[in-house]
């Protein structure tokens, strides 16, 4: 009388923790590089106060969206979750950005 429908789930891909750690380190390196280069550019452009901070968050957001688009085209799992691509290491590298920003601003516009 009653038929039970059987739902078949897709096969689960195992996550290799070494690869995830390597990809996380690569993400951290790219965010650090962005902080150094972005801080230099903001200092040379003479951005100050809120515009400099907004420039960092804009550049960091663009990098996060780039990684999100790059990761969405592939079927395999490279990170633990998608949110990590956009929000990981943003505030950790903010001080690196501020250091380079003030250094380049001081070298170009003050001296």
N, CA, C and O of each residue as an XYZ file, in Angstrom:
444
protein
N       0.797     -1.183      0.000
C       0.000      0.000      0.000
C       0.852      1.265      0.000
O       0.752      2.101     -0.897
N       1.686      1.383      1.020
C       2.526      2.559      1.092
C       3.916      2.195      0.594
O       4.487      1.173      0.976
N       4.434      3.035     -0.250
C       5.794      2.839     -0.715
C       6.687      3.882     -0.057
O       6.356      5.066      0.002
N       7.787      3.426      0.417
C       8.743      4.342      1.026
C       9.681      4.855     -0.057
O      10.242      4.089     -0.840
N       9.828      6.136     -0.074
C      10.769      6.705     -1.031
C      12.152      6.745     -0.377
O      12.311      7.166      0.769
N      13.088      6.316     -1.104
C      14.460      6.270     -0.608
C      15.210      7.445     -1.225
O      15.302      7.584     -2.444
N      15.739      8.278     -0.345
C      16.509      9.424     -0.821
C      17.975      9.037     -0.842
O      18.522      8.568      0.155
N      18.586      9.234     -1.960
C      19.996      8.907     -2.124
C      20.789     10.202     -2.019
O      20.552     11.148     -2.770
N      21.716     10.236     -1.096
C      22.543     11.421     -0.937
C      23.793     11.273     -1.794
O      24.248     10.158     -2.051
N      24.347     12.397     -2.236
C      25.561     12.322     -3.041
C      26.722     11.805     -2.194
O      26.719     11.962     -0.973
N      27.698     11.198     -2.829
C      28.833     10.680     -2.057
C      29.604     11.821     -1.390
O      29.789     12.890     -1.972
N      30.036     11.574     -0.189
C      30.749     12.577      0.583
C      32.241     12.473      0.256
O      32.852     11.409      0.350
N      32.796     13.621     -0.130
C      34.221     13.661     -0.432
C      34.989     13.808      0.885
O      34.663     14.683      1.687
N      35.982     12.985      1.117
C      36.769     13.141      2.351
C      37.627     14.401      2.279
O      38.111     14.780      1.213
N      37.801     15.029      3.415
C      38.598     16.257      3.482
C      39.992     15.893      3.959
O      40.165     15.296      5.022
N      40.971     16.255      3.169
C      42.360     16.024      3.537
C      42.829     17.214      4.363
O      42.913     18.333      3.857
N      43.130     16.976      5.616
C      43.462     18.079      6.530
C      44.770     18.766      6.144
O      44.919     19.967      6.372
N      45.710     18.037      5.571
C      46.970     18.665      5.153
C      46.728     19.667      4.030
O      47.314     20.750      4.022
N      45.869     19.309      3.087
C      45.569     20.221      1.987
C      44.799     21.445      2.467
O      45.037     22.556      1.993
N      43.885     21.245      3.398
C      43.130     22.374      3.946
C      44.071     23.313      4.697
O      43.947     24.532      4.579
N      45.003     22.768      5.460
C      45.977     23.598      6.177
C      46.871     24.363      5.202
O      47.172     25.536      5.422
N      47.289     23.705      4.137
C      48.116     24.375      3.132
C      47.344     25.509      2.462
O      47.890     26.591      2.248
N      46.088     25.267      2.135
C      45.275     26.304      1.505
C      45.009     27.461      2.458
O      44.950     28.613      2.030
N      44.848     27.169      3.736
C      44.656     28.228      4.722
C      45.920     29.065      4.867
O      45.843     30.286      5.006
N      47.077     28.421      4.836
C      48.336     29.170      4.888
C      48.514     30.033      3.644
O      49.013     31.155      3.730
N      48.113     29.520      2.507
C      48.188     30.314      1.276
C      47.252     31.511      1.333
O      47.598     32.596      0.867
N      46.075     31.317      1.898
C      45.135     32.422      2.067
C      45.706     33.477      3.004
O      45.571     34.673      2.747
N      46.338     33.047      4.081
C      46.957     33.976      5.019
C      48.094     34.741      4.342
O      48.236     35.946      4.548
N      48.896     34.057      3.544
C      49.996     34.729      2.841
C      49.466     35.770      1.858
O      50.022     36.863      1.747
N      48.397     35.433      1.150
C      47.855     36.392      0.190
C      47.235     37.595      0.899
O      47.336     38.717      0.402
N      46.600     37.384      2.041
C      46.052     38.512      2.810
C      47.166     39.387      3.362
O      47.038     40.611      3.389
N      48.268     38.767      3.806
C      49.396     39.550      4.306
C      50.024     40.354      3.179
O      50.375     41.520      3.365
N      50.167     39.740      2.017
C      50.708     40.456      0.862
C      49.794     41.602      0.457
O      50.265     42.683      0.102
N      48.499     41.369      0.509
C      47.540     42.430      0.205
C      47.674     43.567      1.208
O      47.579     44.736      0.835
N      47.892     43.239      2.471
C      48.026     44.273      3.495
C      49.258     45.133      3.243
O      49.201     46.354      3.382
N      50.363     44.508      2.877
C      51.591     45.252      2.618
C      51.439     46.121      1.372
O      51.753     47.311      1.400
N      50.962     45.532      0.287
C      50.814     46.291     -0.955
C      49.718     47.352     -0.848
O      49.886     48.477     -1.319
N      48.608     46.990     -0.231
C      47.520     47.953     -0.068
C      47.908     49.113      0.824
O      47.537     50.256      0.556
N      48.655     48.830      1.887
C      49.125     49.899      2.759
C      50.077     50.832      2.043
O      50.027     52.048      2.232
N      50.949     50.265      1.218
C      51.850     51.104      0.428
C      51.098     51.984     -0.554
O      51.403     53.168     -0.697
N      50.130     51.413     -1.220
C      49.336     52.177     -2.191
C      48.526     53.268     -1.484
O      48.466     54.400     -1.965
N      47.915     52.944     -0.369
C      47.132     53.942      0.372
C      48.022     55.072      0.870
O      47.611     56.232      0.867
N      49.234     54.744      1.298
C      50.150     55.787      1.756
C      50.620     56.680      0.624
O      50.715     57.896      0.789
N      50.917     56.084     -0.527
C      51.362     56.877     -1.672
C      50.235     57.754     -2.205
O      50.464     58.897     -2.599
N      49.014     57.213     -2.215
C      47.874     58.004     -2.676
C      47.495     59.109     -1.699
O      46.762     60.030     -2.059
N      47.980     59.027     -0.486
C      47.692     60.057      0.506
C      46.342     59.906      1.170
O      45.771     60.887      1.646
N      45.823     58.692      1.208
C      44.549     58.462      1.883
C      44.732     58.656      3.381
O      45.743     58.242      3.948
N      43.773     59.272      4.006
C      43.880     59.488      5.446
C      42.553     59.173      6.111
O      41.498     59.189      5.478
N      42.631     58.894      7.376
C      41.519     58.589      8.280
C      40.600     57.506      7.729
O      41.059     56.402      7.433
N      39.352     57.793      7.591
C      38.346     56.787      7.236
C      38.536     56.236      5.823
O      38.246     55.067      5.567
N      39.021     57.074      4.909
C      39.215     56.601      3.537
C      40.283     55.509      3.458
O      40.167     54.586      2.652
N      41.303     55.609      4.276
C      42.338     54.584      4.298
C      41.826     53.257      4.832
O      42.147     52.201      4.287
N      41.039     53.303      5.886
C      40.465     52.079      6.449
C      39.464     51.465      5.478
O      39.448     50.247      5.298
N      38.629     52.290      4.848
C      37.678     51.775      3.865
C      38.390     51.162      2.659
O      37.914     50.184      2.082
N      39.531     51.741      2.282
C      40.315     51.187      1.181
C      40.790     49.776      1.514
O      40.758     48.891      0.659
N      41.228     49.564      2.750
C      41.671     48.224      3.153
C      40.529     47.220      3.105
O      40.686     46.125      2.566
N      39.384     47.585      3.666
C      38.265     46.649      3.682
C      37.715     46.399      2.277
O      37.239     45.301      1.988
N      37.774     47.388      1.416
C      37.350     47.206      0.035
C      38.294     46.252     -0.698
O      37.840     45.337     -1.386
N      39.596     46.460     -0.555
C      40.566     45.583     -1.208
C      40.486     44.168     -0.649
O      40.599     43.200     -1.402
N      40.296     44.036      0.644
C      40.172     42.721      1.260
C      38.892     42.023      0.815
O      38.887     40.811      0.601
N      37.825     42.772      0.679
C      36.574     42.199      0.192
C      36.676     41.736     -1.251
O      36.136     40.689     -1.609
N      37.367     42.512     -2.080
C      37.562     42.109     -3.478
C      38.376     40.831     -3.555
O      38.070     39.948     -4.356
N      39.418     40.721     -2.725
C      40.209     39.493     -2.705
C      39.369     38.312     -2.233
O      39.487     37.218     -2.786
N      38.531     38.507     -1.233
C      37.668     37.440     -0.749
C      36.667     36.979     -1.791
O      36.434     35.780     -1.945
N      36.074     37.925     -2.506
C      35.121     37.564     -3.562
C      35.834     36.856     -4.706
O      35.280     35.938     -5.310
N      37.057     37.276     -5.006
C      37.844     36.600     -6.040
C      38.084     35.137     -5.667
O      37.902     34.244     -6.495
N      38.489     34.897     -4.428
C      38.704     33.515     -3.983
C      37.397     32.727     -3.955
O      37.385     31.533     -4.257
N      36.323     33.374     -3.600
C      35.025     32.705     -3.577
C      34.598     32.288     -4.981
O      34.106     31.176     -5.173
N      34.778     33.158     -5.952
C      34.458     32.818     -7.341
C      35.387     31.737     -7.856
O      34.948     30.821     -8.551
N      36.660     31.832     -7.526
C      37.631     30.838     -7.970
C      37.335     29.466     -7.378
O      37.500     28.452     -8.056
N      36.902     29.425     -6.128
C      36.613     28.158     -5.466
C      35.266     27.580     -5.884
O      35.075     26.366     -5.819
N      34.333     28.421     -6.310
C      33.004     27.916     -6.655
C      32.993     27.174     -7.990
O      32.066     26.410     -8.260
N      33.998     27.385     -8.817
C      34.034     26.706    -10.114
C      34.509     25.265    -10.003
O      34.330     24.484    -10.937
N      35.098     24.907     -8.901
C      35.637     23.564     -8.751
C      34.761     22.754     -7.811
O      34.135     23.290     -6.897
N      34.732     21.445     -8.059
C      33.859     20.569     -7.282
C      34.479     20.129     -5.962
O      33.750     19.756     -5.042
N      35.783     20.163     -5.845
C      36.419     19.652     -4.639
C      36.408     20.691     -3.523
O      36.239     21.886     -3.765
N      36.588     20.215     -2.321
C      36.619     21.094     -1.152
C      38.060     21.508     -0.865
O      38.929     20.667     -0.639
N      38.290     22.801     -0.879
C      39.627     23.308     -0.598
C      39.715     23.979      0.759
O      40.800     24.113      1.325
N      38.577     24.397      1.277
C      38.512     25.043      2.580
C      37.385     24.408      3.377
O      36.515     23.743      2.815
N      37.406     24.614      4.684
C      36.389     24.007      5.527
C      35.004     24.602      5.268
O      34.012     23.874      5.246
N      34.932     25.914      5.072
C      33.655     26.542      4.753
C      33.899     27.746      3.854
O      35.020     28.249      3.771
N      32.863     28.200      3.190
C      32.981     29.305      2.239
C      33.186     30.644      2.938
O      33.790     31.549      2.363
N      32.701     30.786      4.148
C      32.846     32.043      4.880
C      34.309     32.346      5.171
O      34.701     33.509      5.277
N      35.106     31.308      5.297
C      36.522     31.475      5.579
C      37.223     32.234      4.455
O      38.201     32.939      4.706
N      36.746     32.103      3.239
C      37.378     32.784      2.117
C      37.243     34.296      2.203
O      38.132     35.024      1.761
N      36.151     34.770      2.761
C      35.909     36.208      2.796
C      36.399     36.834      4.099
O      36.956     37.931      4.082
N      36.200     36.157      5.218
C      36.461     36.798      6.507
C      37.756     36.373      7.196
O      38.152     36.999      8.180
N      38.415     35.347      6.719
C      39.604     34.853      7.428
C      40.772     35.833      7.297
O      41.044     36.335      6.206
N      41.443     36.096      8.381
C      42.678     36.877      8.468
C      42.501     38.345      8.081
O      43.486     39.017      7.776
N      41.281     38.853      8.087
C      41.081     40.260      7.728
C      41.574     41.156      8.858
O      42.358     42.074      8.613
N      41.135     40.912     10.081
C      41.536     41.768     11.192
C      42.941     41.451     11.690
O      43.581     42.306     12.302
N      43.431     40.239     11.439
C      44.789     39.896     11.851
C      45.824     40.694     11.068
O      46.892     41.008     11.592
N      45.513     41.022      9.817
C      46.466     41.740      8.974
C      46.188     43.239      8.915
O      46.843     43.962      8.164
N      45.238     43.701      9.687
C      44.921     45.128      9.690
C      46.098     45.941     10.219
O      46.361     47.030      9.707
N      46.806     45.450     11.216
C      47.939     46.191     11.765
C      49.110     46.246     10.797
O      49.849     47.230     10.771
N      49.285     45.200     10.002
C      50.313     45.226      8.956
C      49.977     46.304      7.942
O      50.853     47.047      7.498
N      48.710     46.386      7.579
C      48.257     47.422      6.653
C      48.521     48.814      7.227
O      49.055     49.683      6.537
N      48.147     49.022      8.485
C      48.330     50.339      9.101
C      49.810     50.694      9.186
O      50.174     51.853      8.986
N      50.664     49.727      9.475
C      52.104     49.966      9.536
C      52.636     50.452      8.189
O      53.350     51.453      8.125
N      52.290     49.748      7.121
C      52.772     50.144      5.792
C      52.123     51.451      5.330
O      52.759     52.269      4.666
N      50.872     51.631      5.683
C      50.152     52.842      5.301
C      50.826     54.067      5.896
O      51.104     55.033      5.186
N      51.092     54.029      7.211
C      51.710     55.186      7.860
C      53.160     55.372      7.433
O      53.633     56.504      7.333
N      53.868     54.281      7.182
C      55.251     54.384      6.719
C      55.324     55.070      5.364
O      56.097     56.012      5.187
N      54.534     54.613      4.414
C      54.571     55.197      3.071
C      53.991     56.608      3.063
O      54.483     57.471      2.336
N      52.966     56.851      3.850
C      52.404     58.198      3.937
C      53.455     59.164      4.492
O      53.604     60.280      3.995
N      54.177     58.727      5.521
C      55.205     59.569      6.105
C      56.372     59.816      5.157
O      56.905     60.925      5.103
N      56.766     58.801      4.417
C      57.892     58.946      3.500
C      57.540     59.838      2.309
O      58.381     60.616      1.859
N      56.346     59.742      1.806
C      55.991     60.479      0.594
C      55.451     61.873      0.901
O      55.844     62.838      0.244
N      54.571     61.998      1.874
C      53.876     63.263      2.064
C      54.426     64.124      3.188
O      54.182     65.330      3.204
N      55.156     63.544      4.125
C      55.648     64.339      5.256
C      57.087     64.784      5.010
O      57.426     65.944      5.247
N      57.930     63.875      4.539
C      59.349     64.221      4.370
C      59.666     64.707      2.979
O      60.816     65.034      2.686
